[in-house]
C-alpha cells in the first residue's frame, strides 16, 4: 500500500537556522527518503528587480505564494512538480527542475505559513526563533562566507528588511506546533548554545513527564520541562542546556525511542554521530546535543505522522 508523503514545514527569518536544522532531520529519516524544498525558489522577482522596485524577498507580494500552495498540495498527494530554482549566488532564476516527492518532504523558507491554504498542507510545523542579535551574527557570517556579500551589505540588508520581518515573518510563529530557540547561556562565553523548545498542544508530543519526576527543583537542571504561555496560549516548554551530560541526553533520547522503535538506531550513543553537527568558527566540525535532540524530536513527529495516514 502506498501512503501520501508526510510534509514538514521549517519556517524562520533569513539565517535563523533552517538549513542547519533540516540537515540532521534528513539524516534521521534517511536522505534517500527525504525531498527538501526551499521556498526561496518561489520568489517572484530576481535580485536586480527587487532592488529596482525597492521590495524585499520577505514581502508576500514578492513571492508566488499561490504557486507554492499549488505545489505543496500536489506534493502532499504524491504528485510531481516542476519547481522554479532561485540561485542565491547570483540572485537569478535557473531552469525549473522536476521533483517527485519522497516519503518525507521538508519545506523550508521564509513564508511557509503565510496563508491558510499553504498551512493546511503540513503534518508538522516548526518555527525557528533565535534572538535577533544571534540571527544577525549568523547572517553576517553565512552571507559573507557563502553568498559573496560584504559585511556592510548584510548589515544594510538586515536594516532594510526589519519592517518586513516584523510584519510578515515573525507573526508566523503563531502557526507552529514547535518553536525552536537556540540561545547563548548567561554564564558562559563559549560558543555552545542552549535550546528552548515551545511545544504547542496542536500535535501530540512525546511523554516527557519523567523529566518532571527527575527535576531537583533547582533552576540549574540542564534539562527542564515547564509550563508557560506563548502568544497568550498555554504551552509546554522543554529546555536543554549545552552542558547537559551524555547521560541526560541519552535519557531524553530513550523517551523518544521507547515510543518509536524505528528511531532506535539514532538513540544509541554510537548512532547519533551525524546529528547536531555544526561548523565552528574555523570550519571545524562541532556537535551540539541541544541541536541533536531538537532534530530527533522533529524526526519523531514525522515518523509518528506516518502512522496516522
Ligand atoms: N543551532 C545552531 N547553532 C549554531 N550555529 C547555527 C545554528 N543554526 C544555524 N547556525 C549558524 O547560522 C548560519 C545560518 O544558518 P542556516 O541554517 O543557513 O540558516 P537559514 O537556512 O535559516 O537561512 C549557519 O551557517 C551557522 O553558522
Ligand atoms: O532571505 C533570504 C532567504 O534565504 P535564507 O533563508 O537561506 O537566508 C534570501 O536573502 C532571499 O531568498 C533572497 O535574497 P538575496 O538577494 O540575498 O539572494
CSV table of C-alpha atoms and ligand atoms in Angstrom, one decimal:
chain,number,residue,atom,x,y,z
A,1,UNK,CA,0.0,0.0,0.0
A,2,UNK,CA,1.4,3.5,-0.8
A,3,UNK,CA,0.8,6.4,1.5
A,4,UNK,CA,0.9,10.1,0.8
A,5,UNK,CA,4.1,12.0,1.7
A,6,UNK,CA,4.5,13.5,5.2
A,7,UNK,CA,5.1,17.2,5.0
A,8,UNK,CA,7.3,19.2,7.5
A,9,UNK,CA,7.4,23.0,7.5
A,10,UNK,CA,10.5,24.8,8.8
A,11,UNK,CA,9.9,28.5,8.8
A,12,UNK,CA,12.0,31.4,10.1
A,13,UNK,CA,13.8,34.5,9.0
A,14,UNK,CA,16.9,34.6,6.9
A,15,UNK,CA,19.8,32.7,8.7
A,16,UNK,CA,17.5,31.6,11.5
A,17,UNK,CA,19.0,28.1,11.2
A,18,UNK,CA,16.5,26.3,8.8
A,19,UNK,CA,19.1,24.6,6.6
A,20,UNK,CA,21.2,23.5,9.6
A,21,UNK,CA,18.1,22.0,11.4
A,22,UNK,CA,16.9,20.3,8.2
A,23,UNK,CA,20.2,18.6,7.6
A,24,UNK,CA,20.1,16.4,10.7
A,25,UNK,CA,16.4,15.6,10.4
A,26,UNK,CA,17.0,14.3,6.9
A,27,UNK,CA,19.8,12.1,8.3
A,28,UNK,CA,17.4,10.5,10.8
A,29,UNK,CA,14.7,10.0,8.2
A,30,UNK,CA,17.3,8.7,5.7
A,31,UNK,CA,18.4,11.1,3.0
A,32,UNK,CA,17.0,8.8,0.3
A,33,UNK,CA,13.5,9.1,1.9
A,34,UNK,CA,13.5,12.9,2.0
A,35,UNK,CA,12.8,15.7,-0.5
A,36,UNK,CA,13.9,19.1,0.6
A,37,UNK,CA,12.1,22.2,-1.0
A,38,UNK,CA,13.4,25.7,-0.3
A,39,UNK,CA,10.6,28.2,-0.8
A,40,UNK,CA,13.1,30.9,-1.9
A,41,UNK,CA,12.6,29.3,-5.3
A,42,UNK,CA,9.1,30.9,-5.4
A,43,UNK,CA,10.5,34.5,-5.4
A,44,UNK,CA,8.6,36.5,-8.0
A,45,UNK,CA,11.4,38.9,-8.8
A,46,UNK,CA,15.2,38.4,-9.1
A,47,UNK,CA,17.7,40.3,-7.1
A,48,UNK,CA,18.1,43.1,-9.6
A,49,UNK,CA,14.3,43.6,-10.0
A,50,UNK,CA,13.8,43.7,-6.2
A,51,UNK,CA,16.4,46.4,-5.8
A,52,UNK,CA,14.8,48.5,-8.6
A,53,UNK,CA,11.4,48.0,-7.1
A,54,UNK,CA,12.6,48.6,-3.5
A,55,UNK,CA,10.8,45.4,-2.3
A,56,UNK,CA,12.3,42.7,-0.1
A,57,UNK,CA,12.1,38.9,-0.5
A,58,UNK,CA,10.2,38.8,2.8
A,59,UNK,CA,7.2,40.6,1.4
A,60,UNK,CA,4.4,38.1,0.3
A,61,UNK,CA,3.9,40.2,-2.8
A,62,UNK,CA,7.5,39.4,-3.8
A,63,UNK,CA,6.7,35.6,-3.9
A,64,UNK,CA,4.4,33.4,-5.9
A,65,UNK,CA,2.5,32.1,-2.8
A,66,UNK,CA,-0.3,30.8,-5.0
A,67,UNK,CA,2.0,28.6,-6.9
A,68,UNK,CA,3.8,27.5,-3.7
A,69,UNK,CA,0.4,26.4,-2.3
A,70,UNK,CA,-0.5,24.5,-5.5
A,71,UNK,CA,2.9,22.7,-5.5
A,72,UNK,CA,2.6,21.8,-1.8
A,73,UNK,CA,-0.9,20.4,-2.4
A,74,UNK,CA,0.4,18.3,-5.3
A,75,UNK,CA,3.4,17.1,-3.3
A,76,UNK,CA,1.1,16.2,-0.4
A,77,UNK,CA,-0.9,13.9,-2.7
A,78,UNK,CA,2.3,12.3,-4.0
A,79,UNK,CA,2.3,14.2,-7.4
A,80,UNK,CA,5.4,15.6,-9.1
A,81,UNK,CA,6.0,19.3,-9.6
A,82,UNK,CA,8.1,21.5,-12.0
A,83,UNK,CA,9.8,23.7,-9.4
A,84,UNK,CA,11.5,27.0,-10.2
A,85,UNK,CA,15.0,27.5,-8.9
A,86,UNK,CA,16.4,30.7,-7.3
A,87,UNK,CA,20.2,30.9,-7.3
A,88,UNK,CA,21.5,32.5,-4.1
A,89,UNK,CA,24.9,33.1,-5.6
A,90,UNK,CA,23.9,35.5,-8.3
A,91,UNK,CA,20.3,36.3,-7.4
A,92,UNK,CA,18.8,35.0,-10.7
A,93,UNK,CA,16.5,32.1,-11.7
A,94,UNK,CA,17.6,28.9,-13.3
A,95,UNK,CA,15.6,26.5,-15.5
A,96,UNK,CA,13.0,24.6,-13.4
A,97,UNK,CA,13.6,21.1,-12.0
A,98,UNK,CA,11.3,18.1,-12.0
A,99,UNK,CA,10.6,17.0,-8.4
A,100,UNK,CA,9.0,13.7,-7.4
A,101,UNK,CA,8.2,13.7,-3.7
A,102,UNK,CA,9.8,11.0,-1.5
A,103,UNK,CA,8.1,9.6,1.7
A,104,UNK,CA,9.1,12.8,3.6
A,105,UNK,CA,9.1,16.3,2.3
A,106,UNK,CA,10.8,19.1,4.2
A,107,UNK,CA,9.6,22.6,3.1
A,108,UNK,CA,11.9,25.3,4.5
A,109,UNK,CA,11.8,29.0,3.9
A,110,UNK,CA,10.6,32.5,4.8
A,111,UNK,CA,6.9,32.5,4.2
A,112,UNK,CA,5.8,28.9,4.6
A,113,UNK,CA,2.9,29.7,7.0
A,114,UNK,CA,1.8,32.9,5.3
A,115,UNK,CA,-1.6,31.7,4.1
A,116,UNK,CA,-4.2,29.3,5.4
A,117,UNK,CA,-4.0,27.4,2.0
A,118,UNK,CA,-0.3,26.8,2.4
A,119,UNK,CA,-0.5,26.0,6.1
A,120,UNK,CA,-3.1,23.3,5.6
A,121,UNK,CA,-0.6,21.1,3.8
A,122,UNK,CA,1.7,20.4,6.7
A,123,UNK,CA,1.7,17.5,9.1
A,124,UNK,CA,4.3,19.2,11.4
A,125,UNK,CA,5.0,22.9,11.6
A,126,UNK,CA,8.3,24.2,13.1
A,127,UNK,CA,9.2,27.9,13.6
A,128,UNK,CA,12.8,29.0,14.3
A,129,UNK,CA,13.1,32.0,16.5
A,130,UNK,CA,16.7,32.7,17.6
A,131,UNK,CA,17.3,36.0,19.4
A,132,UNK,CA,17.7,38.7,16.8
A,133,UNK,CA,21.3,39.5,17.8
A,134,UNK,CA,22.3,35.9,17.2
A,135,UNK,CA,20.5,35.7,13.9
A,136,UNK,CA,22.2,38.8,12.7
A,137,UNK,CA,25.6,37.3,13.6
A,138,UNK,CA,24.7,34.1,11.8
A,139,UNK,CA,23.5,36.0,8.7
A,140,UNK,CA,26.7,38.2,8.6
A,141,UNK,CA,28.9,35.1,8.9
A,142,UNK,CA,26.9,33.0,6.4
A,143,UNK,CA,26.3,35.7,3.7
A,144,UNK,CA,29.9,36.9,3.7
A,145,UNK,CA,31.4,33.4,3.7
A,146,UNK,CA,29.0,31.7,1.3
A,147,UNK,CA,27.0,34.2,-0.6
A,148,UNK,CA,29.6,36.8,-1.6
A,149,UNK,CA,28.3,39.8,0.3
A,150,UNK,CA,30.4,42.3,2.3
A,151,UNK,CA,29.7,42.8,6.0
A,152,UNK,CA,28.3,46.3,5.2
A,153,UNK,CA,25.9,44.8,2.6
A,154,UNK,CA,24.5,42.4,5.1
A,155,UNK,CA,24.1,44.9,7.9
A,156,UNK,CA,22.3,47.3,5.5
A,157,UNK,CA,20.1,44.4,4.2
A,158,UNK,CA,19.1,43.5,7.8
A,159,UNK,CA,18.1,47.0,8.5
A,160,UNK,CA,16.1,47.3,5.3
A,161,UNK,CA,14.3,44.0,5.9
A,162,UNK,CA,13.4,44.7,9.5
A,163,UNK,CA,9.9,46.2,8.9
A,164,UNK,CA,9.0,43.2,6.7
A,165,UNK,CA,10.5,40.7,9.3
A,166,UNK,CA,8.1,42.3,11.8
A,167,UNK,CA,5.1,42.5,9.5
A,168,UNK,CA,5.4,39.2,7.7
A,169,UNK,CA,7.9,36.7,9.2
A,170,UNK,CA,7.6,36.8,12.9
A,171,UNK,CA,3.8,36.7,13.1
A,172,UNK,CA,4.1,33.2,11.5
A,173,UNK,CA,5.3,31.9,14.9
A,174,UNK,CA,1.7,31.6,16.0
A,175,UNK,CA,1.0,28.9,13.4
A,176,UNK,CA,3.8,26.5,14.6
A,177,UNK,CA,3.5,23.3,16.5
A,178,UNK,CA,7.1,23.6,17.8
A,179,UNK,CA,9.1,26.8,18.2
A,180,UNK,CA,12.8,26.4,18.4
A,181,UNK,CA,15.1,29.0,20.1
A,182,UNK,CA,18.8,28.4,20.3
A,183,UNK,CA,20.3,31.0,22.7
A,184,UNK,CA,23.6,31.6,24.5
A,185,UNK,CA,23.8,30.6,28.2
A,186,UNK,CA,24.0,33.6,30.6
A,187,UNK,CA,27.1,32.4,32.4
A,188,UNK,CA,29.4,31.4,29.6
A,189,UNK,CA,31.5,32.9,26.9
A,190,UNK,CA,31.7,29.6,25.0
A,191,UNK,CA,30.1,29.1,21.6
A,192,UNK,CA,27.7,26.3,22.5
A,193,UNK,CA,24.1,27.2,22.7
A,194,UNK,CA,21.1,26.0,24.8
A,195,UNK,CA,17.8,25.3,23.2
A,196,UNK,CA,14.2,26.3,24.3
A,197,UNK,CA,11.5,24.2,22.7
A,198,UNK,CA,8.0,25.5,22.9
A,199,UNK,CA,5.6,22.6,22.4
A,200,UNK,CA,2.1,23.6,21.4
A,201,UNK,CA,-0.7,21.2,22.1
A,202,UNK,CA,-1.6,21.2,18.4
A,203,UNK,CA,0.2,17.8,17.9
A,204,UNK,CA,0.7,15.0,20.5
A,205,UNK,CA,4.2,15.4,21.9
A,206,UNK,CA,6.2,12.6,23.5
A,207,UNK,CA,5.6,11.9,27.1
A,208,UNK,CA,8.4,13.9,28.9
A,209,UNK,CA,6.7,13.6,32.3
A,210,UNK,CA,9.7,11.6,33.6
A,211,UNK,CA,11.7,14.8,33.4
A,212,UNK,CA,9.4,16.4,35.9
A,213,UNK,CA,10.0,13.5,38.3
A,214,UNK,CA,13.8,13.8,37.9
A,215,UNK,CA,13.9,17.6,38.3
A,216,UNK,CA,15.6,18.5,41.6
A,217,UNK,CA,13.6,21.7,42.0
A,218,UNK,CA,16.7,23.9,41.2
A,219,UNK,CA,16.5,26.1,38.1
A,220,UNK,CA,20.1,24.9,37.2
A,221,UNK,CA,18.9,21.5,36.0
A,222,UNK,CA,20.4,21.0,32.5
A,223,UNK,CA,17.2,19.6,31.2
A,224,UNK,CA,14.0,21.3,32.3
A,225,UNK,CA,10.3,20.9,31.5
A,226,UNK,CA,7.8,23.6,32.4
A,227,UNK,CA,4.5,25.3,31.6
A,228,UNK,CA,4.3,28.7,30.0
A,229,UNK,CA,2.2,30.8,27.7
A,230,UNK,CA,3.3,31.7,24.1
A,231,UNK,CA,1.3,34.4,22.3
A,232,UNK,CA,-1.2,34.1,25.0
A,233,UNK,CA,-1.8,30.3,24.7
A,234,UNK,CA,-0.7,27.7,27.2
A,235,UNK,CA,2.4,25.6,26.1
A,236,UNK,CA,4.9,23.1,27.4
A,237,UNK,CA,8.5,24.3,27.4
A,238,UNK,CA,11.4,21.9,27.2
A,239,UNK,CA,14.8,23.4,27.7
A,240,UNK,CA,18.1,21.6,27.1
A,241,UNK,CA,21.4,23.3,28.1
A,242,UNK,CA,24.6,23.0,26.1
A,243,UNK,CA,26.3,21.4,29.2
A,244,UNK,CA,23.7,18.6,29.5
A,245,UNK,CA,25.7,15.4,30.1
A,246,UNK,CA,25.7,12.4,27.7
A,247,UNK,CA,23.7,10.5,30.3
A,248,UNK,CA,21.0,13.2,30.4
A,249,UNK,CA,20.9,13.3,26.6
A,250,UNK,CA,20.6,9.5,26.4
A,251,UNK,CA,17.8,9.5,28.9
A,252,UNK,CA,15.9,12.1,26.8
A,253,UNK,CA,16.6,10.1,23.6
A,254,UNK,CA,15.2,7.0,25.3
A,255,UNK,CA,11.9,8.7,26.0
A,256,UNK,CA,11.5,9.2,22.2
A,257,UNK,CA,12.9,5.8,21.2
A,258,UNK,CA,10.8,3.8,23.6
A,259,UNK,CA,7.7,5.1,21.9
A,260,UNK,CA,9.1,4.7,18.3
A,261,UNK,CA,11.5,1.8,17.9
A,262,UNK,CA,12.3,2.8,14.4
A,263,UNK,CA,14.3,5.7,15.9
A,264,UNK,CA,16.5,3.3,17.9
A,265,UNK,CA,19.4,3.5,15.5
A,266,UNK,CA,19.8,7.1,16.4
A,267,UNK,CA,19.3,6.7,20.1
A,268,UNK,CA,22.4,4.7,21.0
A,269,UNK,CA,25.4,6.9,21.7
A,270,UNK,CA,27.1,5.5,18.6
A,271,UNK,CA,24.1,6.0,16.4
A,272,UNK,CA,23.7,9.8,16.5
A,273,UNK,CA,27.1,10.9,15.4
A,274,UNK,CA,25.6,12.8,12.4
A,275,UNK,CA,23.1,14.7,14.5
A,276,UNK,CA,23.7,18.2,15.9
A,277,UNK,CA,26.5,18.8,13.5
A,278,UNK,CA,27.7,22.4,13.1
A,279,UNK,CA,30.7,24.1,11.5
A,280,UNK,CA,32.8,26.1,14.1
A,281,UNK,CA,34.4,29.5,13.5
A,282,UNK,CA,37.4,28.0,11.8
A,283,UNK,CA,35.4,25.4,9.9
A,284,UNK,CA,36.0,22.7,12.5
A,285,UNK,CA,33.1,20.2,13.0
A,286,UNK,CA,31.3,20.6,16.3
A,287,UNK,CA,28.4,18.5,17.8
A,288,UNK,CA,25.6,20.2,19.8
A,289,UNK,CA,23.4,18.0,22.0
A,290,UNK,CA,20.6,20.6,22.1
A,291,UNK,CA,20.6,20.7,18.3
A,292,UNK,CA,20.8,16.8,18.0
A,293,UNK,CA,17.8,16.4,20.4
A,294,UNK,CA,15.8,19.0,18.5
A,295,UNK,CA,16.4,17.2,15.2
A,296,UNK,CA,15.5,13.9,16.8
A,297,UNK,CA,12.2,15.3,18.3
A,298,UNK,CA,11.1,16.7,14.9
A,299,UNK,CA,12.0,13.4,13.2
A,300,UNK,CA,9.9,11.6,15.9
A,301,UNK,CA,6.9,13.7,14.9
A,302,UNK,CA,7.5,12.9,11.2
A,303,UNK,CA,7.6,9.2,11.8
A,304,UNK,CA,4.7,9.4,14.1
A,305,UNK,CA,2.7,11.2,11.4
A,306,UNK,CA,3.3,8.2,9.0
A,307,UNK,CA,1.2,6.1,11.4
A,308,UNK,CA,-1.7,8.5,11.1
A,309,UNK,CA,-2.1,8.4,7.2
B,1,LIG,N1,21.8,25.7,16.0
B,1,LIG,C1,22.8,26.4,15.6
B,1,LIG,N2,23.9,26.5,16.4
B,1,LIG,C2,25.0,27.3,16.0
B,1,LIG,N3,25.0,28.0,14.8
B,1,LIG,C3,24.0,27.9,14.0
B,1,LIG,C4,22.8,27.1,14.3
B,1,LIG,N4,21.9,27.2,13.3
B,1,LIG,C5,22.5,28.0,12.4
B,1,LIG,N5,23.7,28.4,12.8
B,1,LIG,C6,24.6,29.3,12.0
B,1,LIG,O1,23.8,30.2,11.3
B,1,LIG,C7,24.1,30.2,9.9
B,1,LIG,C8,22.9,30.3,9.1
B,1,LIG,O2,22.1,29.1,9.3
B,1,LIG,P1,21.3,28.5,8.1
B,1,LIG,O3,20.9,27.1,8.6
B,1,LIG,O4,22.0,28.6,6.8
B,1,LIG,O5,20.0,29.4,8.1
B,1,LIG,P2,18.8,29.5,7.1
B,1,LIG,O6,18.7,28.3,6.3
B,1,LIG,O7,17.6,29.7,8.0
B,1,LIG,O8,19.0,30.8,6.3
B,1,LIG,C9,24.9,28.8,9.7
B,1,LIG,O9,25.8,29.0,8.7
B,1,LIG,C10,25.5,28.6,11.0
B,1,LIG,O10,26.7,29.3,11.1
B,2,LIG,O1,16.3,35.9,2.9
B,2,LIG,C1,16.7,35.1,2.1
B,2,LIG,C2,16.3,33.7,2.2
B,2,LIG,O2,17.3,32.8,2.2
B,2,LIG,P1,17.8,32.2,3.7
B,2,LIG,O3,16.6,31.9,4.5
B,2,LIG,O4,18.5,30.9,3.3
B,2,LIG,O5,18.7,33.2,4.3
B,2,LIG,C3,17.4,35.5,0.9
B,2,LIG,O6,18.2,36.5,1.2
B,2,LIG,C4,16.4,35.8,-0.2
B,2,LIG,O7,15.9,34.5,-0.7
B,2,LIG,C5,17.0,36.4,-1.4
B,2,LIG,O8,17.8,37.4,-1.1
B,2,LIG,P2,19.2,37.6,-1.9
B,2,LIG,O9,19.0,38.9,-2.7
B,2,LIG,O10,20.2,37.8,-0.7
B,2,LIG,O11,19.5,36.4,-2.7
